[in-house]
Coordinates of C-alpha atoms and ligand atoms in Angstrom, one line a residue:
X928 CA 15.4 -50.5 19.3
X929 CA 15.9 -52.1 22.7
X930 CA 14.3 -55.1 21.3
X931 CA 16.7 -55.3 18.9
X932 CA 19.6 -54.4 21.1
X933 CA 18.1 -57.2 23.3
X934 CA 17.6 -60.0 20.4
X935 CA 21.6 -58.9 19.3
X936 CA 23.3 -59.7 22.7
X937 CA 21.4 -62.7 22.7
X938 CA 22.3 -64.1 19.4
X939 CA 26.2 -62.7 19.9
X940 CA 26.1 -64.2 23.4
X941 CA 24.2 -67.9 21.9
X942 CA 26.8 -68.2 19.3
X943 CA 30.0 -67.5 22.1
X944 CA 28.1 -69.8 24.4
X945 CA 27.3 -72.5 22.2
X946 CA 30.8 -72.3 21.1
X947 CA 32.0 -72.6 24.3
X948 CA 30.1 -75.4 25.8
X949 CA 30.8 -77.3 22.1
X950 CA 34.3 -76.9 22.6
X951 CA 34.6 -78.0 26.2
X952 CA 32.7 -81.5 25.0
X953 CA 35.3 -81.2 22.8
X954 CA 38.0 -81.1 25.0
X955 CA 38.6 -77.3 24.5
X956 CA 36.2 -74.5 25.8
X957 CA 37.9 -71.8 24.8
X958 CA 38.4 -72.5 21.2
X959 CA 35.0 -73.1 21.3
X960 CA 34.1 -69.9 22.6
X961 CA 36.4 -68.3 19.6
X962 CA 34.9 -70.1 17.1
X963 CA 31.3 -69.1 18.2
X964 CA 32.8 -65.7 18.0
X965 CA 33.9 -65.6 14.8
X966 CA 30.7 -67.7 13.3
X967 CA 29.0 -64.4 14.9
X968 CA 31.8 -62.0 13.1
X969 CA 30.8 -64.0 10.1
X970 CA 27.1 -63.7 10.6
X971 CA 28.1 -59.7 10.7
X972 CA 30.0 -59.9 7.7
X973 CA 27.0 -61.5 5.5
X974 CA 24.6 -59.0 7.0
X975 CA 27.0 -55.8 5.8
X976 CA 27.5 -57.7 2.4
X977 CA 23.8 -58.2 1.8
X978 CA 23.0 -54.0 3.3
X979 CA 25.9 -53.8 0.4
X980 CA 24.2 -55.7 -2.2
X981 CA 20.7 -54.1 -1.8
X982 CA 21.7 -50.6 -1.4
X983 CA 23.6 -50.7 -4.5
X984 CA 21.1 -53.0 -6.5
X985 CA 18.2 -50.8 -4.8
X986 CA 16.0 -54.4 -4.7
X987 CA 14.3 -56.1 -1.6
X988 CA 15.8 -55.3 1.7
X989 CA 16.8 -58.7 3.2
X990 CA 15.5 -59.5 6.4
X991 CA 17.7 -60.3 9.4
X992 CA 17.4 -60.8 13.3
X993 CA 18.7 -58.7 16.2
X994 CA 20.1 -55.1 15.0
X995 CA 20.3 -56.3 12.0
X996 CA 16.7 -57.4 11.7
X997 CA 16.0 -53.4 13.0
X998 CA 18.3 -51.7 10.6
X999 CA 16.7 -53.5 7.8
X1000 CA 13.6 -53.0 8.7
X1001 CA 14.1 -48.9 8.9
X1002 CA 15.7 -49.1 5.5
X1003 CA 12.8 -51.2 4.3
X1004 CA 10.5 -48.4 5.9
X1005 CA 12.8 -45.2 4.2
X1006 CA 12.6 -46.6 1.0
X1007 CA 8.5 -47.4 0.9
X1008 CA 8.5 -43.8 1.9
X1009 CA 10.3 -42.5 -0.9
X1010 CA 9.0 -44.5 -3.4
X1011 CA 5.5 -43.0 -2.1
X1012 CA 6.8 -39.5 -2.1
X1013 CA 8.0 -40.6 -5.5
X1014 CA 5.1 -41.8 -7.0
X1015 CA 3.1 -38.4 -5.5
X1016 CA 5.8 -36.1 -7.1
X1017 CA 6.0 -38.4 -10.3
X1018 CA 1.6 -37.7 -10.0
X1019 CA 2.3 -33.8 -9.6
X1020 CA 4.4 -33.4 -12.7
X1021 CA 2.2 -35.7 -14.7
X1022 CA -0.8 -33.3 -13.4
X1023 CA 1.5 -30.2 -14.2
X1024 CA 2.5 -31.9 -17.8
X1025 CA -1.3 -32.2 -18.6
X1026 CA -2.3 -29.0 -17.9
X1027 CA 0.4 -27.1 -19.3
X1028 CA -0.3 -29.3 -22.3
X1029 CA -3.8 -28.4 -22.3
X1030 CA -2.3 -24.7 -22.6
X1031 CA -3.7 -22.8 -25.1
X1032 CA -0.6 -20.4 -25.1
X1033 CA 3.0 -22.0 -25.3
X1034 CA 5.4 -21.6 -21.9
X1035 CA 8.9 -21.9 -22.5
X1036 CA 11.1 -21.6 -19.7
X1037 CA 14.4 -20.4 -20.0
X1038 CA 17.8 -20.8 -18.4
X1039 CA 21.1 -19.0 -18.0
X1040 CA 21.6 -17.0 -21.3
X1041 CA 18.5 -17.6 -22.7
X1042 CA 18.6 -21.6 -23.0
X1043 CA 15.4 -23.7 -23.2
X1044 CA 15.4 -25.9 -20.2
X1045 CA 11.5 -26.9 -20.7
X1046 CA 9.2 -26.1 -23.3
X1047 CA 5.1 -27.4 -23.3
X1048 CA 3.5 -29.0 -26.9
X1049 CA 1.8 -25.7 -27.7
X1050 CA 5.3 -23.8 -27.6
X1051 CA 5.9 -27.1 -30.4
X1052 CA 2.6 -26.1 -32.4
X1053 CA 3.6 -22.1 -32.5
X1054 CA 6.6 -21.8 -32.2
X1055 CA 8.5 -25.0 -34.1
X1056 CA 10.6 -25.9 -30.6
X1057 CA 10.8 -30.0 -30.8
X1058 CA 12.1 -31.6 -27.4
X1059 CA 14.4 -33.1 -26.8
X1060 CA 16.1 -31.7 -29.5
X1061 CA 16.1 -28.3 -28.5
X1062 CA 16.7 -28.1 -25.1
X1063 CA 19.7 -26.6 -24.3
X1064 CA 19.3 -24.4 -27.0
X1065 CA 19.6 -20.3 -26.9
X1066 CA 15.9 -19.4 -27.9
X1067 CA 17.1 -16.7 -30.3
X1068 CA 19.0 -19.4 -31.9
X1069 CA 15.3 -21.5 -32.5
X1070 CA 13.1 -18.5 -32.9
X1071 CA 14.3 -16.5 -34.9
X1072 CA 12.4 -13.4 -36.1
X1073 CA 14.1 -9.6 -35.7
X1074 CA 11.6 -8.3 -33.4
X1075 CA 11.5 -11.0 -31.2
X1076 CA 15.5 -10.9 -30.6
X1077 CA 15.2 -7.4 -30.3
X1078 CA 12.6 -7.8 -27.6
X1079 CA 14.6 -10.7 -26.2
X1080 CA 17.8 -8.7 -26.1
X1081 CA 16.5 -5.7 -24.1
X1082 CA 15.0 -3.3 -26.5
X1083 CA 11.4 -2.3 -25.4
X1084 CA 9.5 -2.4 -22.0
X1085 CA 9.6 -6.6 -21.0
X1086 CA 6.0 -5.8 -19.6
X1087 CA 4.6 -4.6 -23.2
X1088 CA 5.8 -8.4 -25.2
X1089 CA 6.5 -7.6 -28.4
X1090 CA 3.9 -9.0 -31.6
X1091 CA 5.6 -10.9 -34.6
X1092 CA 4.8 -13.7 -37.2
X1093 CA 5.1 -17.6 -36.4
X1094 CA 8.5 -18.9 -37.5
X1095 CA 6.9 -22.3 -38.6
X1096 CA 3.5 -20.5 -40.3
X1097 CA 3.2 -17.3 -41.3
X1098 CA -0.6 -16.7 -41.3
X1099 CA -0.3 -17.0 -37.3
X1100 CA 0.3 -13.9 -35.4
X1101 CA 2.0 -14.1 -31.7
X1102 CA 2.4 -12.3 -28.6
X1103 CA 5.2 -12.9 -26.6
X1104 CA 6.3 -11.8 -23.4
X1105 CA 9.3 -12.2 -20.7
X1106 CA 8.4 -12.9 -17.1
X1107 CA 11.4 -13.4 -14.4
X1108 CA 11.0 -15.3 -11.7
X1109 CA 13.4 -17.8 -9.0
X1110 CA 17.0 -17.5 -9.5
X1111 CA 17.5 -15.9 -12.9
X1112 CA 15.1 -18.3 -15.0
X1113 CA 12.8 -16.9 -16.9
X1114 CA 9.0 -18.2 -18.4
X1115 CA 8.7 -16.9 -22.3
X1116 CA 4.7 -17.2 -23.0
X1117 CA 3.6 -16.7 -26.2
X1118 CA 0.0 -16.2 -27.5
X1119 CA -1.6 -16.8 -30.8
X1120 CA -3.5 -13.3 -31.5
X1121 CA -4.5 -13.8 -35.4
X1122 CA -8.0 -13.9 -34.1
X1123 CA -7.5 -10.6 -32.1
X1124 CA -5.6 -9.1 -35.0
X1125 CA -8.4 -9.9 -37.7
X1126 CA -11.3 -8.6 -35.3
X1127 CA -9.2 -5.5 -34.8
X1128 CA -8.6 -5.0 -38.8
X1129 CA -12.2 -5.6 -39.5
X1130 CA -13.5 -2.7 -36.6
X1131 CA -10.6 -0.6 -38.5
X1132 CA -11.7 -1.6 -42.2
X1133 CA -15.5 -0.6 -40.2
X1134 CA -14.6 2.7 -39.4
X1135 CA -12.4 3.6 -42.2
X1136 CA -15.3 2.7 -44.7
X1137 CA -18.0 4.5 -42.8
X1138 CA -16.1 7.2 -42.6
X1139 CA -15.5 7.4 -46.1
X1140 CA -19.0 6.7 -47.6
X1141 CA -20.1 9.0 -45.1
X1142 CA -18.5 11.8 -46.5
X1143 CA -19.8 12.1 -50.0
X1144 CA -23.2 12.8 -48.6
X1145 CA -22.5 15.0 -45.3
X1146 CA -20.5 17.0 -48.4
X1147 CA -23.2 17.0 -50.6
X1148 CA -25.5 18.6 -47.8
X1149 CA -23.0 21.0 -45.8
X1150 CA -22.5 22.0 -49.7
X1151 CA -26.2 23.3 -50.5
X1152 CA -26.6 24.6 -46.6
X1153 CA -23.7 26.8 -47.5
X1154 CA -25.3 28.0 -50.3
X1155 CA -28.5 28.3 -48.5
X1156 CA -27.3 30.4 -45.9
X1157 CA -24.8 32.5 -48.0
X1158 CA -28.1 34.5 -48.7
X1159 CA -29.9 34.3 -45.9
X1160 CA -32.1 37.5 -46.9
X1161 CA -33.7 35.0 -49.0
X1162 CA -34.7 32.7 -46.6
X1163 CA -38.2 33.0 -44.9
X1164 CA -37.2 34.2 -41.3
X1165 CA -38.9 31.2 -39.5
X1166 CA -35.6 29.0 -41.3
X1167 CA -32.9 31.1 -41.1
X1168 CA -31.9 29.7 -37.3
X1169 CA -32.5 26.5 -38.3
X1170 CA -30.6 26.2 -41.5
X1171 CA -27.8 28.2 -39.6
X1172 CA -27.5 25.0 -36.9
X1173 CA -27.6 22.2 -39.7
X1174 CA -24.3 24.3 -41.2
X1175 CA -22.5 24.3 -38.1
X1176 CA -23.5 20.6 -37.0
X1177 CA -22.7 19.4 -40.4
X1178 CA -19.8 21.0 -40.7
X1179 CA -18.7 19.2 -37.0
X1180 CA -19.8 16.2 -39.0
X1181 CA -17.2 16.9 -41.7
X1182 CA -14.4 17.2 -39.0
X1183 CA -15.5 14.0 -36.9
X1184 CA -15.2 12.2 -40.6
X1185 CA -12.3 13.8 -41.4
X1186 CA -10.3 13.3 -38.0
X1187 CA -12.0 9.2 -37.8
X1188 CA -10.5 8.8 -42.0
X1189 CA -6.9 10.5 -40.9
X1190 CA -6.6 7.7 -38.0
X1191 CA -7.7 4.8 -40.1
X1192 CA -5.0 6.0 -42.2
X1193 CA -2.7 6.2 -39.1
X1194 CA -3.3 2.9 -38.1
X1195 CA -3.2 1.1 -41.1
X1196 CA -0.6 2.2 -43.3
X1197 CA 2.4 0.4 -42.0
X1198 CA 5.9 2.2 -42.6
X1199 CA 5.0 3.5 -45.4
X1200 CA 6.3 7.3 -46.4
X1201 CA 8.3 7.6 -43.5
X1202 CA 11.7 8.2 -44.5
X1203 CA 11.5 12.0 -45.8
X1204 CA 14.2 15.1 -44.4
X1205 CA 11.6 17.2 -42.4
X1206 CA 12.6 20.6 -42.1
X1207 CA 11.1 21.3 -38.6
X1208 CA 11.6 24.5 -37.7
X1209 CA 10.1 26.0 -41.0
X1210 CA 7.0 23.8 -40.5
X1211 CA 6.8 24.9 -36.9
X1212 CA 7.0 28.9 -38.5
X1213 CA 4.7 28.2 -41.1
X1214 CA 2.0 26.2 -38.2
X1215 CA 2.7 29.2 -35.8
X1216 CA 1.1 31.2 -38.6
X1217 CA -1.8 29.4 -39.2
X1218 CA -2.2 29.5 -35.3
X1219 CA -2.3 33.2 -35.0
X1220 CA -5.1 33.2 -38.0
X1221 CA -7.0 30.7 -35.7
X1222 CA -6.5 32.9 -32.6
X1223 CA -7.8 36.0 -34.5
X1224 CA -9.2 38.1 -31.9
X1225 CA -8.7 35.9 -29.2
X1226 CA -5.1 37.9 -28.7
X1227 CA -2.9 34.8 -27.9
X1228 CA 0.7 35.7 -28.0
X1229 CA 2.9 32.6 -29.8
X1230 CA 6.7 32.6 -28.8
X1231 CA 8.5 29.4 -31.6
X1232 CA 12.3 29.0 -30.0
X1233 CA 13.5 26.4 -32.7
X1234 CA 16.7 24.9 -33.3
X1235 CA 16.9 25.6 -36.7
X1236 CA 19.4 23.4 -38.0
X1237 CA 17.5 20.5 -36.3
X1238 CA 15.8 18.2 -39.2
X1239 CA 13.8 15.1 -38.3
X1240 CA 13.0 11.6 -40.7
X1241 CA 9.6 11.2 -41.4
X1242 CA 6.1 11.8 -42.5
X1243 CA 5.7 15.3 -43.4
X1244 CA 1.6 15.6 -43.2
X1245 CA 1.7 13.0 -39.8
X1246 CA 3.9 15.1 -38.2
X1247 CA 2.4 18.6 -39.4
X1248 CA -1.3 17.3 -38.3
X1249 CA -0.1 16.1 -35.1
X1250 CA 1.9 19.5 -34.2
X1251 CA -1.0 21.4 -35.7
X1252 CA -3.2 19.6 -33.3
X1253 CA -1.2 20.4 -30.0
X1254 CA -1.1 24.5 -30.8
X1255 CA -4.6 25.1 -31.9
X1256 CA -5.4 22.9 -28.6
X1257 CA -2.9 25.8 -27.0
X1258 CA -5.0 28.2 -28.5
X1259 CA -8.5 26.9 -28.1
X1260 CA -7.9 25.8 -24.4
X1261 CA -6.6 28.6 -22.9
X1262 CA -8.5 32.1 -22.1
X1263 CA -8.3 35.0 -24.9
X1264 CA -4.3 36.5 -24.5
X1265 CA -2.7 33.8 -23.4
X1266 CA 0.9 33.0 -24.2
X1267 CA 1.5 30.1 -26.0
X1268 CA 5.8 28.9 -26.0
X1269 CA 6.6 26.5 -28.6
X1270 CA 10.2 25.2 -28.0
X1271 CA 12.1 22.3 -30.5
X1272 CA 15.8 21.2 -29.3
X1273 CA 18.1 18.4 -29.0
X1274 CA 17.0 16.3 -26.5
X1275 CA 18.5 13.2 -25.1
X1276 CA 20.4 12.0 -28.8
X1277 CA 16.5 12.7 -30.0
X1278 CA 14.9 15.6 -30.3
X1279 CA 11.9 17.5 -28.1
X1280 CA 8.7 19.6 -28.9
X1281 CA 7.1 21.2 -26.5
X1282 CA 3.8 23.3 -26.4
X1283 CA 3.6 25.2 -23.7
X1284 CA 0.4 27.4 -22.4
X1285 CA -0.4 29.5 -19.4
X1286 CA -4.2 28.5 -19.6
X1287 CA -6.3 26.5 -16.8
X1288 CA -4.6 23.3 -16.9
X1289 CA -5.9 19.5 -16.8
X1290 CA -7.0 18.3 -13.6
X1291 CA -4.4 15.0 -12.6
X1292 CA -7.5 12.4 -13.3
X1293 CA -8.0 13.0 -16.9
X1294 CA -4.4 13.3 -18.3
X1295 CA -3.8 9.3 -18.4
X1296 CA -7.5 9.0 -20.5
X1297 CA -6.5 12.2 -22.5
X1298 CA -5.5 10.8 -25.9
X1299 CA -8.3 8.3 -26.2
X1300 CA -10.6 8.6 -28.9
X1301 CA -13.6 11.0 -27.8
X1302 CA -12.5 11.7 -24.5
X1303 CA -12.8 15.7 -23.5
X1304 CA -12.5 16.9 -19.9
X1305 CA -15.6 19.5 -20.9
X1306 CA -17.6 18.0 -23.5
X1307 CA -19.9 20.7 -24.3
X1308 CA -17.2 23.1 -24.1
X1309 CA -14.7 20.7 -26.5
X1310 CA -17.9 20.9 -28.9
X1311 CA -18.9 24.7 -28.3
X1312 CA -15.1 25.1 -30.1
X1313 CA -15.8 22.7 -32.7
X1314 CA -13.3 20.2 -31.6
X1315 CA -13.8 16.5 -32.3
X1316 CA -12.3 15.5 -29.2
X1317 CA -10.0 13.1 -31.6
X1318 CA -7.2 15.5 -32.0
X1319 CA -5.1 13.9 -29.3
X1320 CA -5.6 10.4 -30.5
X1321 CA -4.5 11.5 -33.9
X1322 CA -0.8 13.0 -32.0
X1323 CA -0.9 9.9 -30.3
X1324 CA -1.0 7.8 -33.2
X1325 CA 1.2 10.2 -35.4
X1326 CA 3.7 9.9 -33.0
X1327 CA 3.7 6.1 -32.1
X1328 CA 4.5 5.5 -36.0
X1329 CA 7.7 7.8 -35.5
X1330 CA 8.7 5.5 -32.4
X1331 CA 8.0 8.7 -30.0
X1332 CA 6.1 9.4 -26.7
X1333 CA 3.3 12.1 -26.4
X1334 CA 4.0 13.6 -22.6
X1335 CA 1.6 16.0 -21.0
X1336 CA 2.5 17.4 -17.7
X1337 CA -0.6 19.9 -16.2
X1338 CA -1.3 21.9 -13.0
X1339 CA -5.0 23.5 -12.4
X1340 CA -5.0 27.2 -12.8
X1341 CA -0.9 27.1 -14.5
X1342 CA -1.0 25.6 -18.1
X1343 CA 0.0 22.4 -19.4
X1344 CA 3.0 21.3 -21.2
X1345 CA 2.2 18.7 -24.2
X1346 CA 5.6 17.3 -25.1
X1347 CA 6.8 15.0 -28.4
X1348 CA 9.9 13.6 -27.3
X1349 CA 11.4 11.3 -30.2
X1350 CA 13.8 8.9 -30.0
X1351 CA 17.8 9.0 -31.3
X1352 CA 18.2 7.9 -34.8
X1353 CA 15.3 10.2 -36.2
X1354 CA 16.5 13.6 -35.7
X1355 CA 19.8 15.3 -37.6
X1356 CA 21.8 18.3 -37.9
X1357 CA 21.6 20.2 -40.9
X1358 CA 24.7 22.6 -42.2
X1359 CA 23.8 26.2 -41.5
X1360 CA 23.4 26.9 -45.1
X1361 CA 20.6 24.4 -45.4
X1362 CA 18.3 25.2 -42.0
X1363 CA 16.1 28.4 -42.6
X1364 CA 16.4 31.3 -40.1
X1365 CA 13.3 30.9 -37.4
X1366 CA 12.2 33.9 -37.0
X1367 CA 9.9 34.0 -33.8
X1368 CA 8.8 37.5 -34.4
X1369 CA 5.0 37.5 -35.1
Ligands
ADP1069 P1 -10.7 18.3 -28.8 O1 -11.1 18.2 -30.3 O2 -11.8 18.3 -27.9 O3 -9.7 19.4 -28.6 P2 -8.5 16.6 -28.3 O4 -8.3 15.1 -28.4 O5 -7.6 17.5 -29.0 O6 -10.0 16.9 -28.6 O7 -8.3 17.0 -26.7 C1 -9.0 16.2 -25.8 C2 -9.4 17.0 -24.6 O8 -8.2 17.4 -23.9 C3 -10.0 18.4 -24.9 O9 -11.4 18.2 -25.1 C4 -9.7 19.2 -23.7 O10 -10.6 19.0 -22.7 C5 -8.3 18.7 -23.3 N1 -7.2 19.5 -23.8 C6 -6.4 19.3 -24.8 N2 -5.5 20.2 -24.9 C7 -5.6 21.0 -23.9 C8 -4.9 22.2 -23.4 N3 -3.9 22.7 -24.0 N4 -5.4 22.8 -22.3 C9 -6.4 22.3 -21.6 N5 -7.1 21.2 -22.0 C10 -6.7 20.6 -23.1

């Protein structure tokens, strides 16, 4: 910079000088000296025209002497920097174009009110979005399927995505969630899971046909056993222990069918028979009864405090099988002469079962593996009482179809409280005249 500082005062001072000794061969030193001064203003003035010219064609910087010279040679220098830092962020994007390209799930981000402000080629493959044309667009306005608005538009936990058809093909099935991030923008990535779907129906179709061609024969045996031991007088002594433990197994045999055919049916029958007037408080009276059969001896005391004129929409033998499941768990897991309180109210615009017992309780560790299939805190116990260890599953399942939550809250050594809380829209109130006294009296 001094340099240039340097070069400047001697070009301005050159010029005023050479003007000055011109003029005085001239006959006049001081006009001299002004006109050296203003060829120097005019040296000025070409330099700020040509800054002007470059800087607003963007083209070569000129080149110049003294502060001139320095001040274009910093511009020179700022621009080769940027045009570097360009080219290294033009390199970046290309990078992050050809990897999100490579993506096999689309990635659509969003802006304010839903708009698509970017969308990658496999968000074009499954989901029809063309750019440029659709930018700019809402995304409900470009993708539109019921579910996913609904999903879109707040209904359902963002974290669970919400599964629907392709808009542009129909044999591709997609999951699609919502993830927020920055300043209100939010990435939409959708996955193609037709291959996850079809390996899913064929382990259903598996189980659903084993089940069912295994109960023609498990019938056919537990049927002559039965008739076997119905005399056991009859039966050399040596086989009468043995014939009694094939009854009993294949009879657990029967349930484990039975329980693995009614969630294949669960999980595979769509909506179907949903929309019947349930008449919950009689079915509750009518399950109590069948509960106090199963308790027999055991004593268990069953208190039913039912709303009677509270009705619910759905699938009569989903519901019973699911509610029948929760009390004979009441019964079967809790010591001899335990209460059992069975409550159904309002709850919340929806409407609430509870099964309440005073038994042992769940220890906190199992209750979040409780529903899955086959899981029992005792297994030998669970199978000592003939259960199949798929009774929760099936409430689980029941329950899911009806859009409702199975809750079980639990303390060691107080009971446990297995609750089915469904949502507003299912449950209505009947006129008195229609809902049938509950009469909790045993
Ligand atoms: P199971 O046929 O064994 O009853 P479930 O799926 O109905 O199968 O229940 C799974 C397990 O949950 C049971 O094995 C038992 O350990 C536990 N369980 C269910 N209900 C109760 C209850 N009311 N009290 C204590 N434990 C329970």
């Amino acid at each position: 910079m001094a340099g240039g500082w340097l070069a400047e005062a001697a070009i301005g001072g050159g010029l005023i000088t050479a003007g000055f000794i011109l003029g005085l061969v001239a006959g006049n030193g001081s006009n001299g000296a002004v006109a050296g001064l203003a060829l120097y203003a005019g040296w000025h003035l070409r330099n700020v025209l040509r800054l002007g010219h470059s800087l607003r064609r963007d083209g070569d910087t000129p080149e110049s002497l003294g502060l001139w010279g320095d001040l274009f040679e910093r511009l020179h220098r700022a621009r080769r920097e940027a045009l570097a830092g360009r080219r290294r962020l033009a390199q970046i994007v290309q990078r992050f174009e050809d990897s999100s390209a490579a993506l096999p799930d689309a990635a659509v981000v969003l802006g304010d009110g839903g708009r698509i402000d970017w969308c990658n080629e496999a968000a074009e493959r499954l989901l029809g979005l063309s750019t440029p044309r659709d930018l700019g667009q809402r995304i409900t306005n470009v993708v539109r399927h019921p579910d996913f608005a609904s999903y879109f538009n707040g209904q359902g936990a963002r974290a669970d995505g919400v599964e629907f058809l392709s808009p542009v093909r129909n044999d591709l099935a997609l999951h699609a969630q919502l993830v927020s991030f920055g300043h209100g923008r939010v990435l939409l990535v959708v996955r193609d899971i037709t291959q996850v779907q079809r390996l899913e129906q064929i382990r259903r179709d598996f189980v659903a046909n084993a089940s069912h061609e295994l109960r023609t024969p498990l019938t056919v045996v537990h049927g002559f056993l039965e008739t076997l031991t119905s005399d056991m007088a009859a039966v050399p002594q040596r086989w009468q222990r043995p014939l009694e433990l094939m009854n009993q197994q294949t009879l657990r045999m029967q349930h484990i069918v039975d329980d693995m055919l009614i969630l294949a049916r669960l999980e595979g029958d769509g909506t179907r028979g949903m929309d019947s007037d349930l008449d919950v408080p009689t079915m509750l009276q009518s399950i109590r009864g069948e509960a106090l059969v199963l308790s027999g001896s055991h004593g268990h005391r069953i208190d039913l405090d039912a709303d009677p004129a509270l009705w619910l929409r759905g699938n009569e033998l989903e519901l019973r099988s699911a509610f029948t499941n929760l009390i004979s768990n009441a019964i079967q897991h809790t010591p001899d002469g335990c209460v059992v309180n069975i409550r159904w109210r309002a709850h919340g615009g929806g409407a609430l079962l509870e099964v309440q017992d005073h038994g042992e309780g769940i220890a906190p560790e199992h209750l979040p593996r409780l529903s899955e299939r086959f899981y029992r805190v005792d297994a030998s116990r669970s199978r000592a009482l003939g259960g199949t260890g798929l009774g929760l599953a099936i409430v689980k399942h029941a329950l899911a179809r009806h859009g409702a939550d199975l809750r079980i809250t639990s303390e060691l050594g107080q009971g446990s409280t297995f609750s089915c809380v469904f949502p507003a829209g299912l449950s209505r109130r009947v006129a008195c005249a229609t809902a049938a006294a509950v009469d909790p009296a045993p």
